[in-house]
Tab-separated table of C-alpha atoms in Angstrom:
chain	number	residue	atom	x	y	z
Q	17	LYS	CA	-117.854	105.199	-76.783
Q	18	LEU	CA	-114.444	107.799	-76.251
Q	19	ALA	CA	-113.383	103.735	-75.661
Q	20	GLN	CA	-114.817	101.837	-79.971
Q	21	GLU	CA	-113.303	105.820	-81.203
Q	22	GLY	CA	-109.220	105.265	-79.319
Q	23	LEU	CA	-109.887	101.303	-80.859
Q	24	GLN	CA	-110.615	102.919	-83.435
Q	25	ARG	CA	-107.339	104.977	-84.072
Q	26	LEU	CA	-104.664	102.459	-82.305
Q	27	ASP	CA	-103.219	101.642	-85.370
Q	28	ALA	CA	-102.198	103.986	-86.407
Q	29	TYR	CA	-99.895	104.199	-83.824
Q	30	PRO	CA	-96.378	103.050	-82.747
Q	31	ARG	CA	-96.667	99.473	-81.119
Q	32	VAL	CA	-94.711	100.704	-77.918
Q	33	LEU	CA	-97.742	103.086	-77.708
Q	34	ARG	CA	-99.670	100.382	-78.954
Q	35	VAL	CA	-100.040	97.796	-76.772
Q	36	PRO	CA	-100.156	99.204	-73.476
Q	37	LEU	CA	-103.322	101.323	-74.678
Q	38	LEU	CA	-104.436	98.651	-76.187
Q	39	ILE	CA	-105.106	96.822	-72.493
Q	40	ALA	CA	-106.229	100.467	-70.593
Q	41	LEU	CA	-108.926	100.271	-73.349
Q	42	THR	CA	-110.068	97.453	-73.875
Q	43	GLU	CA	-110.553	96.612	-69.912
Q	44	VAL	CA	-112.207	100.002	-69.780
Q	45	MET	CA	-114.950	98.717	-71.984
Q	46	MET	CA	-115.531	95.178	-69.891
Q	47	MET	CA	-115.859	97.372	-66.889
Q	48	THR	CA	-118.401	99.789	-68.602
Q	49	GLY	CA	-120.046	97.548	-70.447
Q	50	GLY	CA	-119.124	98.091	-73.812
Q	51	ASP	CA	-120.309	96.207	-76.967
Q	52	LEU	CA	-119.158	92.668	-75.852
Q	53	ALA	CA	-118.364	92.466	-81.091
Q	54	VAL	CA	-115.804	95.109	-80.763
Q	55	VAL	CA	-113.968	93.532	-76.968
Q	56	GLY	CA	-113.418	90.528	-79.115
Q	57	ALA	CA	-112.051	92.214	-82.435
Q	58	ALA	CA	-109.714	94.019	-79.452
Q	59	LEU	CA	-109.012	91.025	-78.042
Q	60	ALA	CA	-108.023	89.868	-81.419
Q	61	SER	CA	-106.284	92.666	-82.286
Q	62	LEU	CA	-104.079	92.106	-79.174
Q	63	GLU	CA	-103.338	88.571	-79.601
Q	64	GLY	CA	-101.948	89.663	-83.349
Q	65	GLU	CA	-99.193	91.846	-81.063
Q	66	ARG	CA	-95.903	90.801	-80.588
Q	67	LEU	CA	-96.322	90.546	-76.100
Q	68	GLU	CA	-94.054	90.601	-72.776
Q	69	PRO	CA	-94.722	88.225	-70.381
Q	70	ALA	CA	-96.570	90.728	-68.227
Q	71	ASP	CA	-98.467	91.613	-72.043
Q	72	ARG	CA	-98.756	88.145	-72.405
Q	73	ALA	CA	-101.191	88.109	-68.883
Q	74	ALA	CA	-103.078	90.474	-69.436
Q	75	LEU	CA	-103.895	89.186	-72.390
Q	76	GLY	CA	-104.808	85.487	-70.909
Q	77	TYR	CA	-107.138	88.377	-67.657
Q	78	LEU	CA	-109.353	90.120	-70.591
Q	79	THR	CA	-110.215	87.134	-72.182
Q	80	ALA	CA	-111.323	86.124	-68.783
Q	81	LEU	CA	-113.673	88.870	-67.866
Q	82	ALA	CA	-115.021	87.899	-71.632
Q	83	GLN	CA	-115.896	85.116	-71.275
Q	84	GLU	CA	-117.768	85.332	-68.262
Q	85	ALA	CA	-119.371	88.633	-70.083
Q	86	ARG	CA	-120.735	86.029	-72.048
Q	87	GLY	CA	-121.553	83.317	-70.217
Q	88	GLU	CA	-118.734	80.749	-70.371
Q	89	PRO	CA	-117.377	80.595	-66.695
Q	90	ARG	CA	-115.706	77.192	-67.158
Q	91	GLU	CA	-113.556	78.201	-70.398
Q	92	ALA	CA	-113.073	81.887	-67.977
Q	93	PHE	CA	-112.039	79.966	-65.212
Q	94	GLN	CA	-109.238	78.301	-67.434
Q	95	SER	CA	-107.956	82.134	-68.924
Q	96	TYR	CA	-107.901	83.149	-65.242
Q	97	LEU	CA	-105.325	80.113	-64.186
Q	98	THR	CA	-103.521	80.976	-67.334
Q	99	ALA	CA	-102.934	84.688	-67.101
Q	100	ALA	CA	-102.169	83.588	-63.040
Q	101	GLY	CA	-99.437	82.265	-63.323
Q	102	GLY	CA	-97.368	85.194	-65.314
Q	103	GLU	CA	-96.161	87.852	-64.133
Q	104	GLY	CA	-96.968	92.047	-63.208
Q	105	PRO	CA	-100.542	93.353	-62.174
Q	106	TYR	CA	-103.237	91.290	-65.017
Q	107	ALA	CA	-101.041	88.088	-62.950
Q	108	GLN	CA	-102.426	89.417	-59.433
Q	109	LYS	CA	-105.654	90.244	-60.549
Q	110	ALA	CA	-105.969	86.920	-62.241
Q	111	ARG	CA	-105.194	85.329	-59.506
Q	112	ILE	CA	-106.983	87.151	-57.090
Q	113	ALA	CA	-110.381	86.413	-59.364
Q	114	VAL	CA	-109.134	83.223	-59.425
Q	115	VAL	CA	-109.484	82.928	-54.828
Q	116	ASP	CA	-113.094	84.969	-55.555
Q	117	VAL	CA	-113.627	81.807	-57.910
Q	118	GLY	CA	-112.130	79.002	-55.516
Q	119	VAL	CA	-113.865	80.290	-52.265
Q	120	SER	CA	-117.545	80.440	-54.182
Q	121	SER	CA	-116.647	76.740	-55.955
Q	122	GLY	CA	-115.344	75.500	-53.534
Q	123	GLN	CA	-112.656	74.366	-56.174
Q	124	MET	CA	-109.710	74.934	-53.824
Q	125	SER	CA	-106.795	72.325	-55.193
Q	126	LEU	CA	-105.099	76.324	-56.341
Q	127	GLU	CA	-104.524	76.484	-52.551
Q	128	ALA	CA	-100.029	75.843	-53.732
Q	129	LEU	CA	-100.290	79.355	-55.736
Q	130	LEU	CA	-102.000	81.088	-53.644
Q	131	SER	CA	-100.324	80.934	-51.068
Q	132	SER	CA	-97.486	81.648	-53.225
Q	133	ALA	CA	-98.507	84.796	-55.274
Q	134	HIS	CA	-97.649	88.118	-52.300
Q	135	HIS	CA	-93.979	86.625	-53.835
Q	136	LEU	CA	-94.487	86.715	-56.934
Q	137	TRP	CA	-96.252	90.701	-57.131
Q	138	ARG	CA	-95.298	92.898	-54.812
Q	139	GLY	CA	-95.941	96.616	-53.788
Q	140	ASP	CA	-98.840	98.074	-54.873
Q	141	ARG	CA	-102.604	97.143	-53.379
Q	142	LEU	CA	-103.049	94.485	-55.435
Q	143	GLU	CA	-101.414	92.318	-52.956
Q	144	VAL	CA	-103.523	93.380	-50.114
Q	145	GLU	CA	-106.274	91.952	-51.671
Q	146	VAL	CA	-104.396	89.297	-52.634
Q	147	LEU	CA	-104.110	88.281	-48.648
Q	148	LYS	CA	-107.592	88.960	-47.455
Q	149	ARG	CA	-108.951	86.461	-50.137
Q	150	LEU	CA	-106.368	84.603	-49.149
Q	151	ALA	CA	-107.509	84.749	-45.656
Q	152	ALA	CA	-110.918	83.835	-46.598
Q	153	LEU	CA	-109.478	81.096	-48.249
Q	154	ARG	CA	-108.220	79.022	-45.632
Q	155	LEU	CA	-111.244	80.151	-43.140
Q	156	GLU	CA	-113.612	78.514	-45.442
Q	157	LEU	CA	-111.279	75.547	-44.813
Q	158	GLN	CA	-111.273	76.311	-40.794
Q	159	ASP	CA	-107.279	75.999	-41.318
Q	160	LYS	CA	-106.958	78.855	-38.724
Q	161	VAL	CA	-103.278	78.561	-39.025
Q	162	GLY	CA	-103.064	79.615	-43.007
Q	163	VAL	CA	-105.742	82.466	-42.167
Q	164	VAL	CA	-103.499	84.199	-39.509
Q	165	GLU	CA	-99.998	83.503	-42.033
Q	166	ALA	CA	-102.412	85.392	-44.250
Q	167	LEU	CA	-102.789	88.185	-41.870
Q	168	ALA	CA	-98.718	88.317	-40.456
Q	169	ARG	CA	-97.818	88.624	-44.015
Q	170	LEU	CA	-100.114	91.735	-44.045
Q	171	ALA	CA	-99.074	94.203	-41.234
Q	172	LEU	CA	-95.186	92.658	-42.329
Q	173	ASN	CA	-95.773	94.065	-45.706
Q	174	PHE	CA	-97.051	97.080	-45.020
Q	175	SER	CA	-96.009	98.606	-41.102
Q	176	GLY	CA	-97.444	101.105	-40.332
Q	177	GLU	CA	-100.864	101.176	-42.742
Q	178	PRO	CA	-104.067	100.822	-40.997
Q	179	ILE	CA	-104.764	97.363	-43.078
Q	180	ALA	CA	-101.955	96.185	-40.666
Q	181	GLU	CA	-103.384	97.526	-38.132
Q	182	GLN	CA	-106.717	96.064	-38.256
Q	183	ALA	CA	-104.869	92.138	-39.731
Q	184	LEU	CA	-103.214	92.105	-36.111
Q	185	ALA	CA	-106.542	93.398	-34.964
Q	186	ASN	CA	-107.536	90.244	-37.046
Q	187	ALA	CA	-105.283	87.998	-35.193
Q	188	GLY	CA	-105.204	88.443	-31.662
Q	189	PRO	CA	-108.667	86.918	-31.404
Q	190	LEU	CA	-106.673	83.284	-33.428
Q	191	LEU	CA	-103.832	83.734	-31.421
Q	192	ASP	CA	-105.789	83.931	-28.056
Q	193	GLU	CA	-107.739	80.156	-28.687
Q	194	MET	CA	-104.133	78.979	-30.148
Q	195	TYR	CA	-102.269	79.744	-27.436
Q	196	ARG	CA	-104.460	80.838	-24.377
Q	197	LEU	CA	-107.187	78.581	-24.642
Q	198	PRO	CA	-107.525	75.601	-23.024
Q	199	GLN	CA	-109.920	74.804	-26.664
Q	200	ARG	CA	-105.827	74.680	-27.762
Q	201	ARG	CA	-104.955	71.271	-25.123
Q	202	GLU	CA	-107.443	69.174	-27.612
Q	203	HIS	CA	-104.060	68.735	-29.737
Q	204	SER	CA	-100.797	67.344	-29.220
Q	205	ILE	CA	-97.751	68.448	-28.228
Q	206	GLY	CA	-96.464	67.632	-31.475
Q	207	GLN	CA	-99.467	69.119	-34.184
Q	208	ARG	CA	-99.108	73.071	-31.519
Q	209	ILE	CA	-95.437	72.879	-32.097
Q	210	THR	CA	-95.511	72.676	-35.714
Q	211	SER	CA	-98.529	75.453	-36.044
Q	212	HIS	CA	-96.087	77.033	-33.875
Q	213	GLU	CA	-93.187	76.934	-36.151
Q	214	ARG	CA	-94.911	77.871	-39.187
Q	215	LEU	CA	-96.923	81.023	-37.455
Q	216	ARG	CA	-92.596	82.011	-36.224
Q	217	ARG	CA	-91.771	82.372	-40.171
Q	218	ALA	CA	-94.426	83.993	-40.475
Q	219	PHE	CA	-94.311	87.010	-38.312
Q	220	GLY	CA	-89.938	86.478	-37.787
Q	221	ASN	CA	-89.200	88.958	-34.972
Q	222	HIS	CA	-92.873	91.192	-35.036
Q	223	ALA	CA	-93.098	92.110	-31.266
Q	224	PHE	CA	-96.611	92.367	-31.295
Q	225	PHE	CA	-96.439	88.150	-31.770
Q	226	ARG	CA	-93.705	88.216	-28.157
Q	227	SER	CA	-96.463	87.380	-25.902
Q	228	TYR	CA	-97.242	83.811	-27.877
Q	229	ARG	CA	-93.772	82.549	-27.773
Q	230	GLU	CA	-93.714	82.772	-24.459
Q	231	ALA	CA	-97.041	81.746	-23.850
Q	232	PHE	CA	-96.032	78.647	-25.721
Q	233	ALA	CA	-92.499	78.571	-24.202
Q	234	GLY	CA	-94.911	78.333	-20.565
Q	235	ASP	CA	-95.723	75.108	-22.382
Q	236	LEU	CA	-93.541	73.269	-23.568
Q	237	SER	CA	-92.191	73.059	-19.619
Q	238	GLU	CA	-95.758	71.962	-18.405
Q	239	ALA	CA	-95.119	69.260	-20.512
Q	240	GLY	CA	-91.643	68.491	-19.277
Q	241	LEU	CA	-89.808	69.801	-22.733
Q	242	LYS	CA	-87.600	72.263	-19.991
Q	243	ALA	CA	-84.608	71.891	-23.511
Q	244	ALA	CA	-86.511	73.120	-25.916
Q	245	ALA	CA	-88.672	75.488	-23.059
Q	246	ALA	CA	-85.033	76.675	-23.208
Q	247	GLN	CA	-84.857	76.934	-26.399
Q	248	GLU	CA	-87.904	79.078	-27.363
Q	249	TYR	CA	-86.463	81.882	-24.079
Q	250	ALA	CA	-83.079	82.393	-25.593
Q	251	LEU	CA	-85.131	83.520	-29.542
Q	252	LEU	CA	-86.744	85.332	-27.245
Q	253	ALA	CA	-84.163	87.467	-25.822
Q	254	ALA	CA	-81.695	86.811	-28.663
Q	255	ASP	CA	-85.164	89.630	-30.671
Q	256	ALA	CA	-86.775	91.177	-26.807
Q	257	PRO	CA	-85.616	94.499	-26.430
Q	258	GLY	CA	-83.499	95.328	-23.144
Q	259	ARG	CA	-85.709	94.963	-19.771
Q	260	GLN	CA	-87.699	92.466	-21.446
Q	261	GLY	CA	-85.065	90.557	-23.215
Q	262	GLN	CA	-82.767	89.912	-19.857
Q	263	ALA	CA	-86.033	89.317	-18.613
Q	264	TYR	CA	-86.675	85.878	-20.960
Q	265	SER	CA	-82.563	84.710	-20.762
Q	266	LEU	CA	-83.989	84.441	-17.017
Q	267	LYS	CA	-86.620	82.890	-17.728
Q	268	ARG	CA	-84.148	79.944	-20.350
Q	269	ALA	CA	-81.379	79.629	-17.571
Q	270	ALA	CA	-84.977	78.205	-14.999
Q	271	SER	CA	-85.538	76.301	-17.436
Q	272	LEU	CA	-81.698	74.628	-17.985
Q	273	VAL	CA	-81.490	75.143	-14.357
Q	274	GLU	CA	-84.671	72.817	-14.444
Q	275	ALA	CA	-83.730	70.901	-17.278
Q	276	GLY	CA	-80.469	69.303	-15.013
Q	277	ALA	CA	-78.362	71.515	-17.194
Q	278	HIS	CA	-76.331	73.552	-14.299
Q	279	ALA	CA	-73.183	74.118	-16.191
Q	280	SER	CA	-75.851	76.042	-19.554
Q	281	ALA	CA	-77.649	77.975	-16.622
Q	282	ARG	CA	-73.752	78.734	-14.945
Q	283	GLU	CA	-73.101	80.246	-18.686
Q	284	VAL	CA	-76.570	82.184	-19.244
Q	285	LEU	CA	-76.414	84.453	-16.298
Q	286	LYS	CA	-72.078	84.228	-17.126
Q	287	ALA	CA	-72.814	86.296	-20.248
Q	288	MET	CA	-75.103	89.085	-18.131
Q	289	THR	CA	-75.075	91.678	-16.380
Q	290	LEU	CA	-76.468	91.975	-13.501
Q	291	PRO	CA	-79.780	93.397	-14.369
Q	292	ASP	CA	-80.645	97.181	-13.410
Q	293	ASP	CA	-84.582	96.236	-11.975
Q	294	PRO	CA	-84.671	95.505	-8.728
Q	295	GLU	CA	-86.790	92.122	-9.926
Q	296	LEU	CA	-84.448	91.525	-12.534
Q	297	ALA	CA	-81.741	91.264	-10.158
Q	298	ARG	CA	-83.181	89.955	-7.284
Q	299	GLN	CA	-84.533	86.246	-10.050
Q	300	TRP	CA	-80.253	86.852	-11.575
Q	301	ARG	CA	-78.870	85.930	-7.701
Q	302	ARG	CA	-81.514	83.205	-6.518
Q	303	LEU	CA	-80.700	80.553	-9.701
Q	304	GLY	CA	-76.896	81.869	-8.531
Q	305	ALA	CA	-78.235	81.075	-5.417
Q	306	ARG	CA	-79.358	77.909	-6.525
Q	307	LEU	CA	-76.249	77.155	-9.035
Q	308	VAL	CA	-74.641	77.480	-5.502
Q	309	ALA	CA	-76.988	74.558	-4.153
Q	310	SER	CA	-75.856	71.824	-7.413
Q	311	GLY	CA	-72.624	71.544	-7.155
Q	312	GLU	CA	-71.311	74.858	-10.207
Q	313	VAL	CA	-69.714	77.691	-9.637
Q	314	PRO	CA	-71.566	80.597	-9.166
Q	315	PRO	CA	-71.582	83.552	-11.843
Q	316	ARG	CA	-70.622	86.318	-9.352
Q	317	GLU	CA	-68.983	86.393	-6.227
Q	318	ASP	CA	-70.776	88.614	-4.305
Q	319	ILE	CA	-74.150	86.189	-5.216
Q	320	GLU	CA	-74.085	85.154	-0.787
Q	321	ALA	CA	-73.239	88.457	0.333
Q	322	GLN	CA	-76.515	89.891	-2.407
Q	323	LEU	CA	-78.624	87.265	-1.074
Q	324	ARG	CA	-78.829	88.878	2.199
Q	325	ALA	CA	-79.538	91.840	1.401
Q	326	ASP	CA	-82.873	91.642	-0.148
Q	327	GLU	CA	-83.911	90.303	3.464
Q	328	ASP	CA	-86.882	88.087	2.838
Q	329	LEU	CA	-87.657	84.199	3.110
Q	330	SER	CA	-87.081	83.066	0.370
Q	331	ALA	CA	-83.857	84.758	0.476
Q	332	LEU	CA	-82.964	82.960	3.606
Q	333	LEU	CA	-83.950	79.577	2.124
Q	334	LEU	CA	-81.872	79.577	-0.741
Q	335	ARG	CA	-78.368	80.951	2.048
Q	336	ALA	CA	-79.529	77.901	3.794
Q	337	GLU	CA	-80.524	75.492	0.952
Q	338	THR	CA	-76.341	76.065	-0.101
Q	339	ALA	CA	-75.130	76.155	2.988
Q	340	TRP	CA	-76.391	72.386	3.379
Q	341	SER	CA	-74.726	71.795	0.296
Q	342	GLU	CA	-71.297	73.293	1.334
Q	343	ARG	CA	-72.574	70.633	4.843
Q	344	ARG	CA	-71.652	74.630	6.766
Q	345	TRP	CA	-73.694	72.474	9.975
Q	346	PRO	CA	-73.431	75.940	11.900
Q	347	LEU	CA	-74.213	78.157	9.185
Q	348	VAL	CA	-77.744	75.726	8.002
Q	349	VAL	CA	-79.066	75.845	12.042
Q	350	ALA	CA	-79.347	79.609	11.888
Q	351	LEU	CA	-80.577	80.823	8.598
Q	352	TYR	CA	-82.793	77.580	9.017
Q	353	ASP	CA	-83.629	79.022	12.505
Q	354	SER	CA	-84.396	82.412	11.408
Q	355	ALA	CA	-86.071	82.175	8.135
Q	356	ARG	CA	-88.299	79.777	11.290
Q	357	ARG	CA	-88.928	82.029	13.849
Q	358	ASN	CA	-89.483	84.846	11.759
Q	359	TYR	CA	-91.617	83.232	8.451
Q	360	PRO	CA	-93.602	80.884	10.580
Q	361	GLY	CA	-96.545	81.075	8.876
Q	362	ALA	CA	-94.809	79.720	5.281
Q	363	PHE	CA	-92.244	77.788	7.278
Q	364	GLY	CA	-92.755	74.043	5.365
Q	365	GLU	CA	-91.920	70.053	6.320
Q	366	THR	CA	-89.006	70.349	4.543
Q	367	GLU	CA	-86.692	72.746	5.848
Q	368	LEU	CA	-87.896	71.658	9.343
Q	369	LEU	CA	-86.970	68.427	8.459
Q	370	ARG	CA	-83.723	69.960	7.792
Q	371	LEU	CA	-83.649	71.885	10.584
Q	372	LEU	CA	-84.148	69.658	12.973
Q	373	ILE	CA	-81.032	67.278	10.888
Q	374	ALA	CA	-78.633	70.412	11.287
Q	375	SER	CA	-80.179	70.807	15.266
Q	376	TYR	CA	-79.439	66.581	16.014
Q	377	ARG	CA	-75.877	66.839	14.410
Q	378	GLU	CA	-74.845	70.925	16.255
Q	379	GLY	CA	-75.867	69.363	19.944
Q	380	GLU	CA	-78.631	71.884	19.604
Q	381	LYS	CA	-80.414	70.405	22.270
Q	382	GLU	CA	-82.685	73.026	23.013
Q	383	LEU	CA	-83.352	73.610	20.495
Q	384	PHE	CA	-84.161	70.432	18.727
Q	385	SER	CA	-85.761	70.345	21.300
Q	386	ALA	CA	-87.911	73.680	21.240
Q	387	VAL	CA	-88.245	72.302	17.495
Q	388	VAL	CA	-90.588	69.925	18.538
Q	389	GLN	CA	-92.683	71.747	20.410
Q	390	GLU	CA	-93.712	73.848	18.159
Q	391	HIS	CA	-94.391	71.657	15.330
Q	392	GLU	CA	-95.209	68.905	17.166
Q	393	ALA	CA	-97.350	67.757	13.670
Q	394	LEU	CA	-95.133	68.229	11.024
Q	395	ALA	CA	-92.120	67.132	13.707
């Protein structure tokens, strides 16, 4: 009743006040079950005004509401669609209505409009509603990547709010399925690369997505795409802080070594400072030793001394491998023999063969005989 009285008084108002009040009062009439004849008169009055683009979107949205109330769903849908192409909050409300109609009626041709809706109006809760409905629409289409893209936008655009935390919680199971569960292998590596690129663009360097990027790099490496894996680790290292960034750089260097790109791996290690973390420092030294064994100049002069300080089987074998590459047979004998005596359970066939060859070349007959007797089956 108050809205009807307000509408009757608006003719005396200047335009700058009349148009927004006319829009607001008409919406109130629609939301509270007002007289459709009065609403129709208000819409006709609004249509006769000189309207800004945002006001014209409001007219389209309110017209659609009235058409729905009169039982004209097809006409209402077209009005919503027209209003959704405009700008301002009523255009965004129209997009929400379009998504609702699309989900309920199966009209999915609106996908392009919906996926760009978050660019057209930002800064209020209407964007949340559009993205939530977009996620629902993608789910109807069984497009899991599209669902996660919408959830990622919610997480990024409303960071720190409960809706962002909820979006990440909903995205987690879908990402687990795409990156960690055996079902992911049902898709080719090419399809997974395409999906991953979409999701990496959606999440950017968000910390939540980092572990999935790491899992994907592992998938690339397992598929034999070592250089691609190294590139993914390089992107991770650039985005991750501190210790985690150093860990990704080491994984990048390891992938490059496995790909045979020893010079590139050397540059990665050379660009790093020796990590303070003991485990990462150990990995850095051993990658350096592998580069020595491959003939590359080590990135630090004290690789050998640091390996000696590690005092474990892996360090001994790396030192022995380095000595083998340099044909320093007495050192090869000493290192492999030390590994044989101190770690008998882990002394493998390759190490045995190298010890036998080196001891034979050096004329170490007693050692040669002792090794043959001790490892008769392998020998």
